[in-house]
JSON list of C-alpha atoms in Angstrom, two decimals:
[
{"chain": "A", "resi": 1, "resn": "UNK", "atom": "CA", "xyz": [0.00, 0.00, 0.00]},
{"chain": "A", "resi": 2, "resn": "UNK", "atom": "CA", "xyz": [1.47, 3.30, -1.10]},
{"chain": "A", "resi": 3, "resn": "UNK", "atom": "CA", "xyz": [0.67, 6.45, 0.91]},
{"chain": "A", "resi": 4, "resn": "UNK", "atom": "CA", "xyz": [1.00, 9.84, -0.78]},
{"chain": "A", "resi": 5, "resn": "UNK", "atom": "CA", "xyz": [0.63, 13.04, 1.25]},
{"chain": "A", "resi": 6, "resn": "UNK", "atom": "CA", "xyz": [-0.20, 16.36, -0.42]},
{"chain": "A", "resi": 7, "resn": "UNK", "atom": "CA", "xyz": [-0.31, 19.68, 1.44]},
{"chain": "A", "resi": 8, "resn": "UNK", "atom": "CA", "xyz": [-1.23, 23.22, 0.56]},
{"chain": "A", "resi": 9, "resn": "UNK", "atom": "CA", "xyz": [1.19, 26.11, 0.98]},
{"chain": "A", "resi": 10, "resn": "UNK", "atom": "CA", "xyz": [-0.17, 26.96, 4.45]},
{"chain": "A", "resi": 11, "resn": "UNK", "atom": "CA", "xyz": [0.89, 23.67, 6.07]},
{"chain": "A", "resi": 12, "resn": "UNK", "atom": "CA", "xyz": [4.13, 23.75, 8.10]},
{"chain": "A", "resi": 13, "resn": "UNK", "atom": "CA", "xyz": [6.31, 20.77, 9.07]},
{"chain": "A", "resi": 14, "resn": "UNK", "atom": "CA", "xyz": [5.71, 18.61, 6.05]},
{"chain": "A", "resi": 15, "resn": "UNK", "atom": "CA", "xyz": [8.30, 15.89, 6.82]},
{"chain": "A", "resi": 16, "resn": "UNK", "atom": "CA", "xyz": [7.13, 15.21, 10.37]},
{"chain": "A", "resi": 17, "resn": "UNK", "atom": "CA", "xyz": [3.54, 15.44, 9.19]},
{"chain": "A", "resi": 18, "resn": "UNK", "atom": "CA", "xyz": [4.16, 12.88, 6.43]},
{"chain": "A", "resi": 19, "resn": "UNK", "atom": "CA", "xyz": [5.55, 10.45, 9.00]},
{"chain": "A", "resi": 20, "resn": "UNK", "atom": "CA", "xyz": [2.55, 11.02, 11.27]},
{"chain": "A", "resi": 21, "resn": "UNK", "atom": "CA", "xyz": [0.06, 10.58, 8.42]},
{"chain": "A", "resi": 22, "resn": "UNK", "atom": "CA", "xyz": [1.79, 7.38, 7.29]},
{"chain": "A", "resi": 23, "resn": "UNK", "atom": "CA", "xyz": [1.65, 5.93, 10.80]},
{"chain": "A", "resi": 24, "resn": "UNK", "atom": "CA", "xyz": [-2.02, 6.83, 11.29]},
{"chain": "A", "resi": 25, "resn": "UNK", "atom": "CA", "xyz": [-3.07, 5.44, 7.90]},
{"chain": "A", "resi": 26, "resn": "UNK", "atom": "CA", "xyz": [-1.12, 2.20, 8.32]},
{"chain": "A", "resi": 27, "resn": "UNK", "atom": "CA", "xyz": [-2.55, 1.66, 11.80]},
{"chain": "A", "resi": 28, "resn": "UNK", "atom": "CA", "xyz": [-6.12, 2.43, 10.76]},
{"chain": "A", "resi": 29, "resn": "UNK", "atom": "CA", "xyz": [-6.09, 0.32, 7.60]},
{"chain": "A", "resi": 30, "resn": "UNK", "atom": "CA", "xyz": [-4.00, -2.64, 8.78]},
{"chain": "A", "resi": 31, "resn": "UNK", "atom": "CA", "xyz": [-6.95, -5.07, 8.46]},
{"chain": "A", "resi": 32, "resn": "UNK", "atom": "CA", "xyz": [-7.76, -4.13, 4.87]},
{"chain": "A", "resi": 33, "resn": "UNK", "atom": "CA", "xyz": [-4.35, -3.11, 3.51]},
{"chain": "A", "resi": 34, "resn": "UNK", "atom": "CA", "xyz": [-4.23, -6.08, 1.13]},
{"chain": "A", "resi": 35, "resn": "UNK", "atom": "CA", "xyz": [-7.22, -4.65, -0.78]},
{"chain": "A", "resi": 36, "resn": "UNK", "atom": "CA", "xyz": [-5.73, -1.15, -1.11]},
{"chain": "A", "resi": 37, "resn": "UNK", "atom": "CA", "xyz": [-3.16, -0.14, -3.69]},
{"chain": "A", "resi": 38, "resn": "UNK", "atom": "CA", "xyz": [-2.75, 3.51, -2.73]},
{"chain": "A", "resi": 39, "resn": "UNK", "atom": "CA", "xyz": [-4.01, 6.10, -0.25]},
{"chain": "A", "resi": 40, "resn": "UNK", "atom": "CA", "xyz": [-3.77, 9.77, -1.16]},
{"chain": "A", "resi": 41, "resn": "UNK", "atom": "CA", "xyz": [-4.04, 12.29, 1.68]},
{"chain": "A", "resi": 42, "resn": "UNK", "atom": "CA", "xyz": [-4.72, 15.97, 1.06]},
{"chain": "A", "resi": 43, "resn": "UNK", "atom": "CA", "xyz": [-4.12, 18.36, 3.97]},
{"chain": "A", "resi": 44, "resn": "UNK", "atom": "CA", "xyz": [-5.15, 21.99, 3.86]},
{"chain": "A", "resi": 45, "resn": "UNK", "atom": "CA", "xyz": [-5.72, 25.02, 6.03]},
{"chain": "A", "resi": 46, "resn": "UNK", "atom": "CA", "xyz": [-8.83, 26.55, 4.53]},
{"chain": "A", "resi": 47, "resn": "UNK", "atom": "CA", "xyz": [-8.38, 29.97, 6.18]},
{"chain": "A", "resi": 48, "resn": "UNK", "atom": "CA", "xyz": [-4.67, 30.28, 5.49]},
{"chain": "A", "resi": 49, "resn": "UNK", "atom": "CA", "xyz": [-2.94, 32.48, 8.03]},
{"chain": "A", "resi": 50, "resn": "UNK", "atom": "CA", "xyz": [-6.24, 33.56, 9.60]},
{"chain": "A", "resi": 51, "resn": "UNK", "atom": "CA", "xyz": [-7.54, 31.61, 12.55]},
{"chain": "A", "resi": 52, "resn": "UNK", "atom": "CA", "xyz": [-10.87, 29.86, 12.46]},
{"chain": "A", "resi": 53, "resn": "UNK", "atom": "CA", "xyz": [-12.79, 27.04, 14.01]},
{"chain": "A", "resi": 54, "resn": "UNK", "atom": "CA", "xyz": [-12.47, 23.70, 12.20]},
{"chain": "A", "resi": 55, "resn": "UNK", "atom": "CA", "xyz": [-10.49, 25.22, 9.34]},
{"chain": "A", "resi": 56, "resn": "UNK", "atom": "CA", "xyz": [-8.07, 22.30, 8.96]},
{"chain": "A", "resi": 57, "resn": "UNK", "atom": "CA", "xyz": [-9.20, 19.77, 6.37]},
{"chain": "A", "resi": 58, "resn": "UNK", "atom": "CA", "xyz": [-8.02, 16.25, 5.63]},
{"chain": "A", "resi": 59, "resn": "UNK", "atom": "CA", "xyz": [-9.25, 14.36, 2.58]},
{"chain": "A", "resi": 60, "resn": "UNK", "atom": "CA", "xyz": [-8.29, 10.69, 2.27]},
{"chain": "A", "resi": 61, "resn": "UNK", "atom": "CA", "xyz": [-8.81, 8.80, -0.95]},
{"chain": "A", "resi": 62, "resn": "UNK", "atom": "CA", "xyz": [-8.26, 5.04, -1.05]},
{"chain": "A", "resi": 63, "resn": "UNK", "atom": "CA", "xyz": [-7.79, 3.17, -4.30]},
{"chain": "A", "resi": 64, "resn": "UNK", "atom": "CA", "xyz": [-9.08, -0.37, -4.03]},
{"chain": "A", "resi": 65, "resn": "UNK", "atom": "CA", "xyz": [-8.04, -3.24, -6.28]},
{"chain": "A", "resi": 66, "resn": "UNK", "atom": "CA", "xyz": [-10.58, -3.59, -9.08]},
{"chain": "A", "resi": 67, "resn": "UNK", "atom": "CA", "xyz": [-12.91, -0.93, -7.68]},
{"chain": "A", "resi": 68, "resn": "UNK", "atom": "CA", "xyz": [-13.46, 2.80, -7.97]},
{"chain": "A", "resi": 69, "resn": "UNK", "atom": "CA", "xyz": [-11.61, 5.01, -5.46]},
{"chain": "A", "resi": 70, "resn": "UNK", "atom": "CA", "xyz": [-13.45, 6.11, -2.33]},
{"chain": "A", "resi": 71, "resn": "UNK", "atom": "CA", "xyz": [-12.83, 9.33, -0.43]},
{"chain": "A", "resi": 72, "resn": "UNK", "atom": "CA", "xyz": [-13.72, 10.94, 2.89]},
{"chain": "A", "resi": 73, "resn": "UNK", "atom": "CA", "xyz": [-13.26, 14.43, 4.30]},
{"chain": "A", "resi": 74, "resn": "UNK", "atom": "CA", "xyz": [-12.90, 15.59, 7.89]},
{"chain": "A", "resi": 75, "resn": "UNK", "atom": "CA", "xyz": [-12.64, 19.16, 9.24]},
{"chain": "A", "resi": 76, "resn": "UNK", "atom": "CA", "xyz": [-11.15, 19.87, 12.67]},
{"chain": "A", "resi": 77, "resn": "UNK", "atom": "CA", "xyz": [-9.47, 22.53, 14.78]},
{"chain": "A", "resi": 78, "resn": "UNK", "atom": "CA", "xyz": [-5.98, 21.09, 14.13]},
{"chain": "A", "resi": 79, "resn": "UNK", "atom": "CA", "xyz": [-4.34, 18.81, 11.59]},
{"chain": "A", "resi": 80, "resn": "UNK", "atom": "CA", "xyz": [-3.88, 15.84, 13.92]},
{"chain": "A", "resi": 81, "resn": "UNK", "atom": "CA", "xyz": [-7.59, 15.77, 14.71]},
{"chain": "A", "resi": 82, "resn": "UNK", "atom": "CA", "xyz": [-8.44, 16.15, 11.02]},
{"chain": "A", "resi": 83, "resn": "UNK", "atom": "CA", "xyz": [-6.14, 13.24, 10.11]},
{"chain": "A", "resi": 84, "resn": "UNK", "atom": "CA", "xyz": [-7.50, 11.00, 12.87]},
{"chain": "A", "resi": 85, "resn": "UNK", "atom": "CA", "xyz": [-11.10, 11.84, 11.96]},
{"chain": "A", "resi": 86, "resn": "UNK", "atom": "CA", "xyz": [-10.56, 11.16, 8.26]},
{"chain": "A", "resi": 87, "resn": "UNK", "atom": "CA", "xyz": [-8.79, 7.85, 9.00]},
{"chain": "A", "resi": 88, "resn": "UNK", "atom": "CA", "xyz": [-11.71, 6.77, 11.21]},
{"chain": "A", "resi": 89, "resn": "UNK", "atom": "CA", "xyz": [-14.23, 7.68, 8.50]},
{"chain": "A", "resi": 90, "resn": "UNK", "atom": "CA", "xyz": [-12.17, 5.90, 5.84]},
{"chain": "A", "resi": 91, "resn": "UNK", "atom": "CA", "xyz": [-11.92, 2.60, 7.70]},
{"chain": "A", "resi": 92, "resn": "UNK", "atom": "CA", "xyz": [-15.66, 2.67, 8.40]},
{"chain": "A", "resi": 93, "resn": "UNK", "atom": "CA", "xyz": [-16.36, 3.29, 4.70]},
{"chain": "A", "resi": 94, "resn": "UNK", "atom": "CA", "xyz": [-13.95, 0.55, 3.59]},
{"chain": "A", "resi": 95, "resn": "UNK", "atom": "CA", "xyz": [-15.33, -1.93, 6.12]},
{"chain": "A", "resi": 96, "resn": "UNK", "atom": "CA", "xyz": [-18.79, -1.21, 4.78]},
{"chain": "A", "resi": 97, "resn": "UNK", "atom": "CA", "xyz": [-17.80, -1.47, 1.11]},
{"chain": "A", "resi": 98, "resn": "UNK", "atom": "CA", "xyz": [-15.62, -4.55, 1.51]},
{"chain": "A", "resi": 99, "resn": "UNK", "atom": "CA", "xyz": [-18.15, -6.22, 3.79]},
{"chain": "A", "resi": 100, "resn": "UNK", "atom": "CA", "xyz": [-20.89, -5.56, 1.26]},
{"chain": "A", "resi": 101, "resn": "UNK", "atom": "CA", "xyz": [-18.74, -7.03, -1.52]},
{"chain": "A", "resi": 102, "resn": "UNK", "atom": "CA", "xyz": [-18.00, -10.09, 0.62]},
{"chain": "A", "resi": 103, "resn": "UNK", "atom": "CA", "xyz": [-21.69, -10.52, 1.41]},
{"chain": "A", "resi": 104, "resn": "UNK", "atom": "CA", "xyz": [-22.56, -10.36, -2.30]},
{"chain": "A", "resi": 105, "resn": "UNK", "atom": "CA", "xyz": [-19.97, -13.03, -3.10]},
{"chain": "A", "resi": 106, "resn": "UNK", "atom": "CA", "xyz": [-21.27, -15.21, -0.27]},
{"chain": "A", "resi": 107, "resn": "UNK", "atom": "CA", "xyz": [-24.86, -14.66, -1.29]},
{"chain": "A", "resi": 108, "resn": "UNK", "atom": "CA", "xyz": [-24.04, -15.64, -4.87]},
{"chain": "A", "resi": 109, "resn": "UNK", "atom": "CA", "xyz": [-22.87, -19.05, -3.62]},
{"chain": "A", "resi": 110, "resn": "UNK", "atom": "CA", "xyz": [-26.17, -19.90, -1.94]},
{"chain": "A", "resi": 111, "resn": "UNK", "atom": "CA", "xyz": [-27.70, -22.91, -3.74]},
{"chain": "A", "resi": 112, "resn": "UNK", "atom": "CA", "xyz": [-30.82, -22.39, -5.82]},
{"chain": "A", "resi": 113, "resn": "UNK", "atom": "CA", "xyz": [-34.04, -22.83, -3.88]},
{"chain": "A", "resi": 114, "resn": "UNK", "atom": "CA", "xyz": [-32.49, -21.77, -0.57]},
{"chain": "A", "resi": 115, "resn": "UNK", "atom": "CA", "xyz": [-33.67, -18.49, 0.93]},
{"chain": "A", "resi": 116, "resn": "UNK", "atom": "CA", "xyz": [-30.50, -16.80, 2.19]},
{"chain": "A", "resi": 117, "resn": "UNK", "atom": "CA", "xyz": [-32.54, -14.23, 4.14]},
{"chain": "A", "resi": 118, "resn": "UNK", "atom": "CA", "xyz": [-34.78, -16.75, 5.86]},
{"chain": "A", "resi": 119, "resn": "UNK", "atom": "CA", "xyz": [-34.79, -16.71, 9.64]},
{"chain": "A", "resi": 120, "resn": "UNK", "atom": "CA", "xyz": [-32.83, -19.56, 11.19]},
{"chain": "A", "resi": 121, "resn": "UNK", "atom": "CA", "xyz": [-34.78, -21.65, 13.68]},
{"chain": "A", "resi": 122, "resn": "UNK", "atom": "CA", "xyz": [-33.07, -24.19, 15.91]},
{"chain": "A", "resi": 123, "resn": "UNK", "atom": "CA", "xyz": [-34.36, -27.75, 15.63]},
{"chain": "A", "resi": 124, "resn": "UNK", "atom": "CA", "xyz": [-35.47, -29.47, 18.85]}
]
């Protein structure tokens, strides 16, 4: 899994920030990393040198093998919170998408005439 970090001109400390982003992304996506080819992270300060509430933005885009890329955005008061929030949203989205794909594959294997959604009742 390749991780690419992009920042706008208002972001300071790019090298340390790249290391932090890499660590957060690897930790958050460790369960699904085999399905991901690349993660692109875009960090920006929407107000530039002016202060503002929740003006730091992190966009994470994950490219999945054989699927369209998915992206999430998180705004926060500082970059670390924005990165953590985006990573949390991304893993939830990937879990949902990959789980749905797995369920569709499993459902496709159900033999004809068997209702996959039928309620299971224990036999006495």
